[in-house]
XYZ file of C-alpha atoms in Angstrom:
552
model
C 202.932 163.639 138.990
C 204.099 160.744 139.650
C 202.182 157.201 141.404
C 205.108 155.219 143.632
C 203.705 151.605 144.615
C 205.420 149.127 146.282
C 205.525 145.831 145.359
C 205.398 142.872 147.640
C 208.084 139.425 146.299
C 210.554 139.584 144.203
C 210.387 136.405 142.316
C 208.535 135.466 138.919
C 205.186 137.482 139.361
C 207.130 140.598 141.976
C 209.869 141.192 138.891
C 207.921 141.360 136.056
C 205.139 143.825 137.887
C 207.853 145.995 138.736
C 209.235 145.994 134.845
C 204.859 146.403 134.197
C 204.958 150.056 136.561
C 208.389 150.872 134.715
C 206.881 150.613 131.543
C 204.151 152.518 132.610
C 206.318 155.550 134.597
C 205.287 154.584 137.080
C 208.096 154.273 141.308
C 207.810 151.168 142.404
C 209.628 150.149 145.178
C 209.999 146.426 145.896
C 209.875 144.321 149.119
C 211.999 141.401 149.138
C 212.423 139.583 152.290
C 215.204 137.225 151.365
C 218.180 138.680 150.280
C 217.921 137.483 145.935
C 215.005 138.201 143.442
C 212.929 134.182 142.509
C 211.468 133.630 145.209
C 210.001 129.962 144.541
C 212.871 129.333 141.837
C 216.362 130.372 144.019
C 216.900 127.012 145.581
C 217.866 127.043 149.417
C 219.488 124.728 150.904
C 218.142 125.204 154.462
C 214.066 125.794 154.667
C 213.430 129.537 155.825
C 209.822 129.427 157.494
C 207.730 131.927 155.252
C 209.382 131.760 152.033
C 208.756 128.956 148.870
C 211.396 126.223 148.568
C 212.313 123.716 146.694
C 214.339 120.642 145.859
C 217.294 119.870 144.579
C 216.070 118.126 141.373
C 213.458 119.857 139.742
C 213.548 120.941 136.432
C 210.711 123.387 135.153
C 206.816 121.396 133.563
C 206.691 124.086 131.060
C 209.253 124.201 128.274
C 211.208 127.971 127.728
C 209.169 129.023 124.767
C 205.690 128.994 126.827
C 207.273 130.689 129.726
C 209.210 133.098 129.018
C 208.052 137.144 129.441
C 206.153 138.094 126.605
C 209.131 140.379 125.134
C 212.484 138.710 126.216
C 212.299 135.480 125.335
C 215.220 133.208 126.628
C 218.607 131.961 125.244
C 218.744 130.075 122.554
C 220.974 127.913 123.942
C 219.187 127.094 126.822
C 216.984 123.710 127.288
C 213.770 123.407 126.186
C 212.781 121.900 130.307
C 214.696 123.769 132.534
C 216.344 122.754 135.593
C 215.744 125.318 138.701
C 219.344 127.046 138.550
C 218.847 127.671 134.626
C 215.360 129.339 135.055
C 216.250 131.962 137.537
C 219.522 132.620 135.385
C 216.910 133.867 133.263
C 215.293 135.243 136.455
C 218.988 137.434 136.264
C 219.249 138.034 133.296
C 215.236 139.697 132.927
C 216.336 141.602 135.777
C 220.132 143.046 134.580
C 218.386 144.113 131.102
C 215.693 145.665 132.056
C 217.686 147.273 135.061
C 214.974 146.404 137.483
C 217.380 145.662 141.090
C 217.790 148.637 141.484
C 213.634 148.523 143.074
C 214.502 146.253 145.470
C 215.300 146.810 148.690
C 216.315 143.109 149.540
C 216.475 141.931 153.153
C 212.986 143.893 153.758
C 209.807 142.274 155.324
C 206.054 144.100 155.106
C 204.576 143.337 158.103
C 201.075 145.016 157.056
C 199.341 147.112 154.385
C 196.450 148.772 155.876
C 194.479 152.301 154.360
C 195.219 155.784 154.748
C 193.458 157.950 157.061
C 192.328 158.919 154.006
C 191.524 157.109 151.228
C 188.161 157.246 150.984
C 189.867 160.419 149.295
C 193.146 159.749 148.171
C 193.424 155.859 147.549
C 196.998 155.832 149.273
C 198.393 152.673 151.771
C 200.496 153.035 154.695
C 203.512 149.976 153.757
C 204.364 149.226 157.191
C 208.067 146.496 156.894
C 210.888 145.806 158.705
C 214.408 145.361 157.988
C 217.766 142.760 158.451
C 218.000 144.088 162.562
C 213.879 144.718 163.332
C 213.967 147.850 162.827
C 210.665 149.212 161.373
C 209.672 151.826 158.858
C 206.330 152.956 157.246
C 206.163 154.305 154.432
C 202.944 155.557 152.434
C 201.665 154.482 148.565
C 200.206 155.564 145.754
C 198.832 151.547 144.881
C 200.747 148.308 146.303
C 200.964 144.567 144.217
C 200.854 141.980 146.407
C 202.785 138.730 144.872
C 203.886 136.856 147.304
C 202.356 134.130 146.056
C 200.684 130.872 147.658
C 203.318 128.029 148.253
C 205.073 129.320 151.693
C 202.121 128.268 154.725
C 202.510 123.704 154.001
C 199.748 122.533 154.872
C 200.161 119.053 156.632
C 197.118 117.482 157.838
C 198.577 115.120 160.638
C 195.573 114.889 162.771
C 193.416 113.370 159.294
C 195.824 110.518 160.603
C 195.124 108.420 162.661
C 197.763 107.013 165.117
C 199.839 109.136 163.389
C 200.777 110.330 166.666
C 202.340 106.770 167.270
C 204.314 106.929 164.014
C 208.372 105.957 164.852
C 209.674 106.723 161.959
C 210.377 110.506 160.750
C 207.879 112.711 159.523
C 208.329 114.980 156.601
C 206.530 118.475 154.406
C 207.355 118.545 150.831
C 208.257 121.771 151.800
C 211.361 120.488 153.676
C 212.522 118.030 151.318
C 215.932 119.286 149.540
C 217.415 115.913 148.266
C 217.232 111.766 149.123
C 220.409 111.490 151.422
C 219.794 110.022 154.231
C 216.534 107.841 152.328
C 219.190 105.338 151.071
C 217.904 101.579 151.919
C 214.970 102.721 153.170
C 210.646 102.298 153.380
C 209.188 105.325 152.325
C 205.421 106.260 152.556
C 204.371 109.954 149.392
C 201.373 110.634 150.593
C 199.666 113.202 147.343
C 200.023 112.797 143.501
C 200.235 116.100 143.005
C 203.173 117.154 140.781
C 205.241 117.456 143.751
C 204.503 114.186 145.897
C 204.759 112.376 141.778
C 208.284 113.900 141.671
C 209.849 113.140 144.817
C 208.342 109.531 144.766
C 210.391 109.269 141.859
C 213.755 110.843 143.374
C 213.561 108.472 146.417
C 213.289 105.920 144.798
C 216.361 105.836 143.212
C 217.704 105.191 146.600
C 215.291 104.100 148.973
C 214.099 100.235 149.660
C 210.747 100.985 148.484
C 207.941 104.076 147.921
C 204.689 103.818 148.236
C 202.684 105.964 146.351
C 199.684 106.606 148.569
C 196.611 108.649 146.410
C 193.117 109.559 147.559
C 192.162 110.376 143.801
C 194.429 109.380 141.168
C 195.315 112.258 138.649
C 195.953 112.286 134.903
C 200.098 111.334 134.069
C 201.840 113.339 130.867
C 205.398 113.252 129.847
C 207.208 117.028 129.469
C 208.180 114.487 126.031
C 206.201 115.209 123.166
C 206.016 114.344 119.737
C 209.204 113.522 117.775
C 210.804 114.327 121.450
C 210.037 117.745 121.211
C 208.459 119.288 124.498
C 204.601 118.690 124.658
C 203.633 121.993 125.536
C 204.075 122.823 122.026
C 201.578 120.361 120.703
C 197.995 120.812 121.677
C 197.808 125.024 123.396
C 197.391 126.833 119.294
C 194.516 129.373 119.322
C 192.912 126.613 116.709
C 192.941 123.839 119.873
C 190.579 125.738 121.434
C 188.365 126.493 118.925
C 188.527 122.865 118.018
C 187.820 121.700 122.513
C 184.769 124.373 122.112
C 183.020 123.064 119.537
C 183.964 120.178 120.473
C 185.097 119.205 124.306
C 183.895 115.778 125.163
C 185.217 114.050 122.352
C 188.866 115.498 122.273
C 188.490 114.762 126.334
C 187.752 111.457 125.377
C 190.389 110.445 121.990
C 193.478 113.228 125.004
C 192.975 110.295 128.277
C 192.547 107.050 125.046
C 195.866 109.080 124.203
C 197.253 109.500 127.305
C 196.110 105.539 128.424
C 198.045 103.815 124.791
C 201.017 104.928 126.084
C 200.393 104.507 129.738
C 196.838 102.190 130.457
C 196.583 104.832 133.893
C 193.814 101.820 135.640
C 196.544 98.907 134.836
C 199.208 101.253 137.551
C 196.443 102.711 139.832
C 196.565 105.942 138.844
C 193.509 107.243 136.454
C 190.993 109.376 138.737
C 187.889 109.657 138.922
C 187.901 113.591 137.104
C 188.559 114.011 132.918
C 191.735 115.434 132.208
C 190.925 119.364 131.869
C 188.931 118.994 136.216
C 193.037 119.008 137.099
C 196.260 119.861 136.443
C 197.973 117.204 135.417
C 201.124 115.365 137.329
C 203.453 116.136 134.414
C 206.132 113.739 134.720
C 208.619 111.236 133.162
C 210.479 109.576 134.811
C 207.220 107.494 137.157
C 205.773 104.788 135.458
C 209.184 103.418 134.499
C 209.660 103.738 138.498
C 206.911 101.753 138.729
C 207.365 98.957 135.790
C 210.216 98.860 137.989
C 208.433 98.153 141.337
C 210.358 100.565 142.995
C 207.298 102.752 143.748
C 204.874 101.335 144.496
C 201.126 103.277 143.815
C 198.444 102.510 147.302
C 195.362 104.255 148.115
C 194.368 106.343 150.512
C 196.356 105.732 153.960
C 193.713 105.126 156.105
C 195.190 104.412 159.346
C 199.366 103.937 161.163
C 200.298 102.293 164.586
C 204.117 102.087 165.790
C 206.525 101.621 162.339
C 203.526 100.410 160.134
C 201.112 102.789 157.991
C 197.659 100.516 157.179
C 196.181 101.517 153.609
C 192.154 102.321 152.255
C 192.214 98.233 150.847
C 193.714 97.424 154.228
C 196.738 96.146 153.129
C 199.868 97.105 155.690
C 203.166 98.435 155.068
C 205.485 97.529 158.179
C 208.519 98.931 158.249
C 207.966 102.355 157.227
C 210.985 104.714 157.787
C 210.027 108.494 156.432
C 206.280 109.145 155.756
C 206.876 112.554 153.596
C 203.751 115.220 152.929
C 203.120 116.334 150.033
C 199.689 117.166 150.688
C 199.595 121.429 149.490
C 199.377 125.003 150.982
C 197.643 126.770 152.084
C 197.379 130.484 150.959
C 197.268 133.373 153.719
C 198.197 137.040 152.889
C 198.844 138.003 156.818
C 200.032 141.581 156.007
C 196.420 142.703 154.675
C 193.962 143.546 156.155
C 191.080 140.630 156.689
C 188.012 143.261 155.044
C 190.543 141.720 151.783
C 191.408 138.861 152.986
C 186.368 137.672 152.312
C 186.368 134.729 150.599
C 183.883 133.319 147.521
C 184.143 130.176 147.954
C 187.315 128.598 148.385
C 189.226 131.116 146.236
C 189.662 134.993 147.459
C 187.172 137.769 146.768
C 189.228 138.382 143.520
C 187.916 140.763 140.806
C 189.584 138.697 137.225
C 191.517 137.386 140.174
C 193.768 140.565 140.819
C 191.471 143.484 141.626
C 189.440 143.572 145.819
C 185.651 144.963 145.203
C 185.120 146.560 147.012
C 187.274 149.339 147.557
C 186.520 153.311 147.672
C 189.564 153.235 145.140
C 191.638 149.901 142.317
C 194.485 150.773 144.201
C 195.961 147.326 144.885
C 196.153 144.229 143.275
C 197.536 140.905 143.456
C 199.432 139.457 140.460
C 200.148 135.639 140.273
C 198.196 133.279 142.082
C 196.158 132.232 139.253
C 196.687 128.525 138.311
C 196.440 127.271 134.796
C 197.368 124.236 132.826
C 200.031 126.230 131.131
C 202.855 128.450 132.500
C 202.837 131.452 135.901
C 204.709 134.212 134.144
C 202.854 134.740 131.321
C 199.592 134.876 133.255
C 201.322 137.712 135.894
C 202.534 139.226 133.045
C 199.376 139.921 131.642
C 197.706 140.896 134.992
C 200.954 143.292 135.456
C 200.155 144.984 132.818
C 196.810 145.625 132.777
C 197.462 146.705 136.752
C 199.921 149.496 136.199
C 196.924 150.676 133.147
C 194.267 150.131 135.662
C 196.997 152.185 138.707
C 198.280 155.357 136.221
C 193.877 155.676 135.041
C 194.418 154.119 131.370
C 191.956 151.796 131.822
C 189.163 151.390 134.083
C 187.656 148.983 135.973
C 183.110 148.138 136.604
C 180.945 149.015 139.511
C 181.116 146.911 142.698
C 178.496 145.090 141.885
C 179.319 144.237 138.773
C 182.661 142.935 140.014
C 181.138 141.498 142.497
C 178.783 139.212 140.207
C 180.838 138.572 137.616
C 182.830 137.038 140.390
C 180.577 135.071 141.705
C 179.735 133.729 138.060
C 183.853 132.797 137.638
C 183.599 130.855 140.819
C 180.429 129.587 139.181
C 182.248 127.758 136.607
C 185.594 127.242 137.901
C 183.231 125.036 140.229
C 181.642 123.693 137.689
C 184.812 122.718 135.397
C 187.891 122.050 137.414
C 188.218 120.219 140.944
C 188.877 122.409 142.497
C 189.550 122.570 146.630
C 190.324 124.696 149.084
C 194.291 123.724 148.482
C 193.939 124.760 144.824
C 191.224 126.953 145.304
C 190.914 128.201 141.665
C 192.158 127.445 137.939
C 191.563 129.191 134.722
C 191.779 127.628 131.193
C 194.570 129.611 129.652
C 194.417 131.172 126.421
C 190.496 133.187 126.854
C 191.739 134.107 130.369
C 194.800 135.103 128.736
C 193.530 137.280 125.688
C 189.905 138.429 128.531
C 192.695 140.756 130.100
C 194.725 141.361 126.810
C 190.807 142.801 125.486
C 191.406 144.927 128.203
C 195.079 146.468 128.066
C 194.266 146.244 124.110
C 196.743 143.763 122.997
C 194.744 140.669 122.063
C 195.759 139.938 118.695
C 193.684 140.394 115.689
C 194.122 137.573 113.879
C 191.544 138.307 110.763
C 194.161 141.473 110.220
C 196.483 139.788 110.384
C 195.669 136.956 107.359
C 195.507 140.401 105.599
C 198.270 141.697 106.854
C 200.393 139.141 106.991
C 199.415 135.616 106.236
C 203.028 133.930 107.370
C 203.298 135.315 110.971
C 198.955 134.815 111.448
C 198.953 131.329 110.238
C 201.811 131.184 113.270
C 199.386 133.398 115.823
C 196.206 131.114 114.973
C 198.370 127.491 113.874
C 201.423 127.133 116.284
C 201.431 127.503 120.494
C 200.291 130.194 121.784
C 203.511 132.393 122.830
C 203.769 134.910 125.047
C 205.484 136.743 122.627
C 201.676 137.421 120.815
C 199.919 139.573 123.202
C 203.903 142.426 122.152
C 202.537 142.678 118.445
C 200.151 146.219 118.554
C 198.715 148.145 121.393
C 200.732 149.108 124.798
C 204.231 148.399 125.203
C 203.818 146.887 121.745
C 207.922 144.987 120.894
C 209.372 145.616 117.630
C 210.384 142.007 118.212
C 207.696 140.461 118.552
C 206.866 139.171 114.928
C 210.694 137.737 115.100
C 210.857 135.959 118.086
C 207.017 134.501 117.134
C 209.302 133.750 113.473
C 212.002 132.563 115.015
C 210.516 130.125 118.017
C 210.757 127.262 116.784
C 214.724 127.147 116.209
C 215.284 127.678 120.036
C 213.481 125.052 120.040
C 215.646 123.109 118.360
C 219.160 124.271 118.502
C 219.125 123.073 122.431
C 219.458 119.445 121.121
C 222.158 120.916 118.313
C 225.040 118.926 120.648
C 225.507 116.170 118.359
C 224.886 116.832 114.736
C 223.632 113.125 112.749
C 223.618 113.459 109.415
C 221.045 111.959 107.188
C 221.053 108.698 105.675
C 221.372 109.494 101.529
C 218.711 108.565 99.554
C 220.129 106.189 96.629
C 219.004 108.156 92.711
C 216.026 105.403 91.838
C 216.950 103.585 88.902
C 214.825 104.510 85.534
C 213.692 101.776 85.070
C 212.274 101.279 88.606
C 210.802 105.070 87.641
C 209.890 103.585 84.338
C 207.671 100.334 86.857
C 206.071 102.929 88.807
C 204.454 105.507 85.963
C 203.072 101.365 83.894
C 201.325 100.631 87.350
C 200.004 104.646 88.221
C 198.379 104.435 84.782
C 197.751 101.045 84.607
C 195.560 101.316 88.116
C 194.219 105.264 86.582
C 193.435 103.378 83.965
C 191.006 100.090 85.912
C 189.983 103.312 88.229
C 188.247 105.489 85.048
C 186.844 101.629 83.432
C 185.655 100.817 87.123
C 183.922 104.366 87.098
C 181.972 104.657 83.432
C 180.669 100.987 84.490
C 182.537 99.307 81.954
C 184.580 96.429 82.950
C 185.336 95.232 86.412
C 189.340 96.080 87.511
C 189.233 92.186 88.190
C 188.351 91.360 84.288
C 191.089 93.640 83.088
C 194.276 92.995 85.799
C 193.595 89.226 85.177
C 193.646 89.870 81.057
C 196.425 91.643 80.999
C 198.188 88.760 82.978
C 197.385 86.900 80.321
C 198.142 88.562 77.501
C 201.612 88.709 78.783
C-alpha cells in the first residue's frame, strides 16, 4: 500500500523531503502557504508575516559544492558563493529535474495536525488546511514531515532595554530589513552580531553617516575567501581534518584562533568573544573588517538604555541623535499547528530523537526535517534527514524504544551544552560530519573508506582528504547514484570554472643556461661532500670550505 505523506513547507528542506518520498515510492503532498517555492531563499519585496525573509544583498555563506543536494551538483558556471537569486534558481532546477512541482499545493496553509481517533492502530494524522480564500479542508495522511524552519517568528526583546519607549527614532527587526534605502546620512545602531547583524551593519554603512554595531558577547569573524582565493569552507572540512580535530582538539582550536587573529586581531577590533571558535556558528563576513578600519562601522558593547534620541552603552559611552535601531536579535521557533505534547522541550531544544522524531508516539509517522544547526550548509543535512525519515515511514528502517530515544536525547542535549554556546535563540547545534555519518550509518549509505582504498584509491583519497561534499553519501546503499564518483572527482573543476572570466597566461620561465646548471650542480656536489665529511667526523665543513676558497 502506498503511504500518503503530508510535507509542510516548500523551502529547501521541504523540496528534498518530497524527493525523498518519491525515491521510496511514497505519495507526497506538499502544502506551501505562499505562491512559490524557496522558503527563506525567496526574496520578498514586502515582509510576509509567518514566513522567513531575507534582505536584498544576501550571499550564501556556504559554497555551492558544500551546500549541494547529494545527487544534483550545481551548474558549473554558477558562482561558488551564490547570491540568493542564484540559489533560488538552483532550487528551481532541482524541482524541474525531479518533477517535484506537481506535488506542491501553493497558497495552502496548514492550520492543525492531529492524530486520528484510531492512531494507536493506524498511525495516521488529520491535517487541516486553508487556502487563499480561507476555505478549510481536512485530509488524512499516513505520515507527516514538518519543514517550516525556524526563521519565521522574529525575537524583538524591547522589554530588555530600559527607556526604549522614549526612543524617538525608528526601530525594526532584521526580519523587516530589505535594503539600506532611507538610511542615507543617518546614525544607525545595529544590535546583535550574528550573521544578519554583521551583514546589515556592512550594508547600511555604505550609505549611513555612521553605524554602531552593538554586541553582548562578540564573535569570531571568518571570510568566505580561503587559500588562494578559493572558497574557505573547502579547507579544513575533510574527514582527515575531523580525525585531527578529535585527536588534537585543544591544539587545533588554539591554532585556528591564532590564524584568525593574524588576519584580524579580534581583541583590537573589539570583536573577540569569550567562547572558543567551535562553540558557536562564526560570523561569516568578508567586508566587516574593512568597514571597521575605515570608521564606517564602530563596534560597541551591549546597549544599556535609551533616552530620547540617545543610546547609552554598557561602557557608559553615549551616542546622541540616533535615527534608526535595527534589532538583529534572532528568532523564536514554534510549530503552532502541532499538538502541545509534541512540543515538549529538553533544555532549550525540542525533544526529538536525532533532532527529527518525537519519541513518545505509538507509530513513528511524524518527523521534523531541517530544524538543525551546524558549521555547514543545511541542505545536505535536511536531505540526509529526509532520506532516513522516508525509510522509517516505509518500514525499511526502525527506531529504538521510546525509553532508549529519550535517554539518547538527554545525552545529546548534555553534550551540546558542554560543547556549544546554546540559547533559546540558538537551541541546537551538531558537528557536521559525525551527525551526517550517524544518519548515513542507519540509512546504509556511509562511505566505506578502507574498502575504497582497496578498490578505488583515487576516489578514496578524495573522500578522506578532500572536502566532505554531499556526493559521498550517494556512492553506495539505498539511493545510490551512478554519478556520485564523477561528481566527487570533478568538484574542483566546478569550483574553478566561475573564475575563468578572464584567462591570464602563466608567465613563461626562461630555461636555465648550461653555466647556471653547472654551478648549481657543483654547489650541490660540494655541499653533499661536506655533509658526508661532517657526518663521518673527519673535518669541519668550515675548514673544508675555506680550504676550497684558498685553493681557488
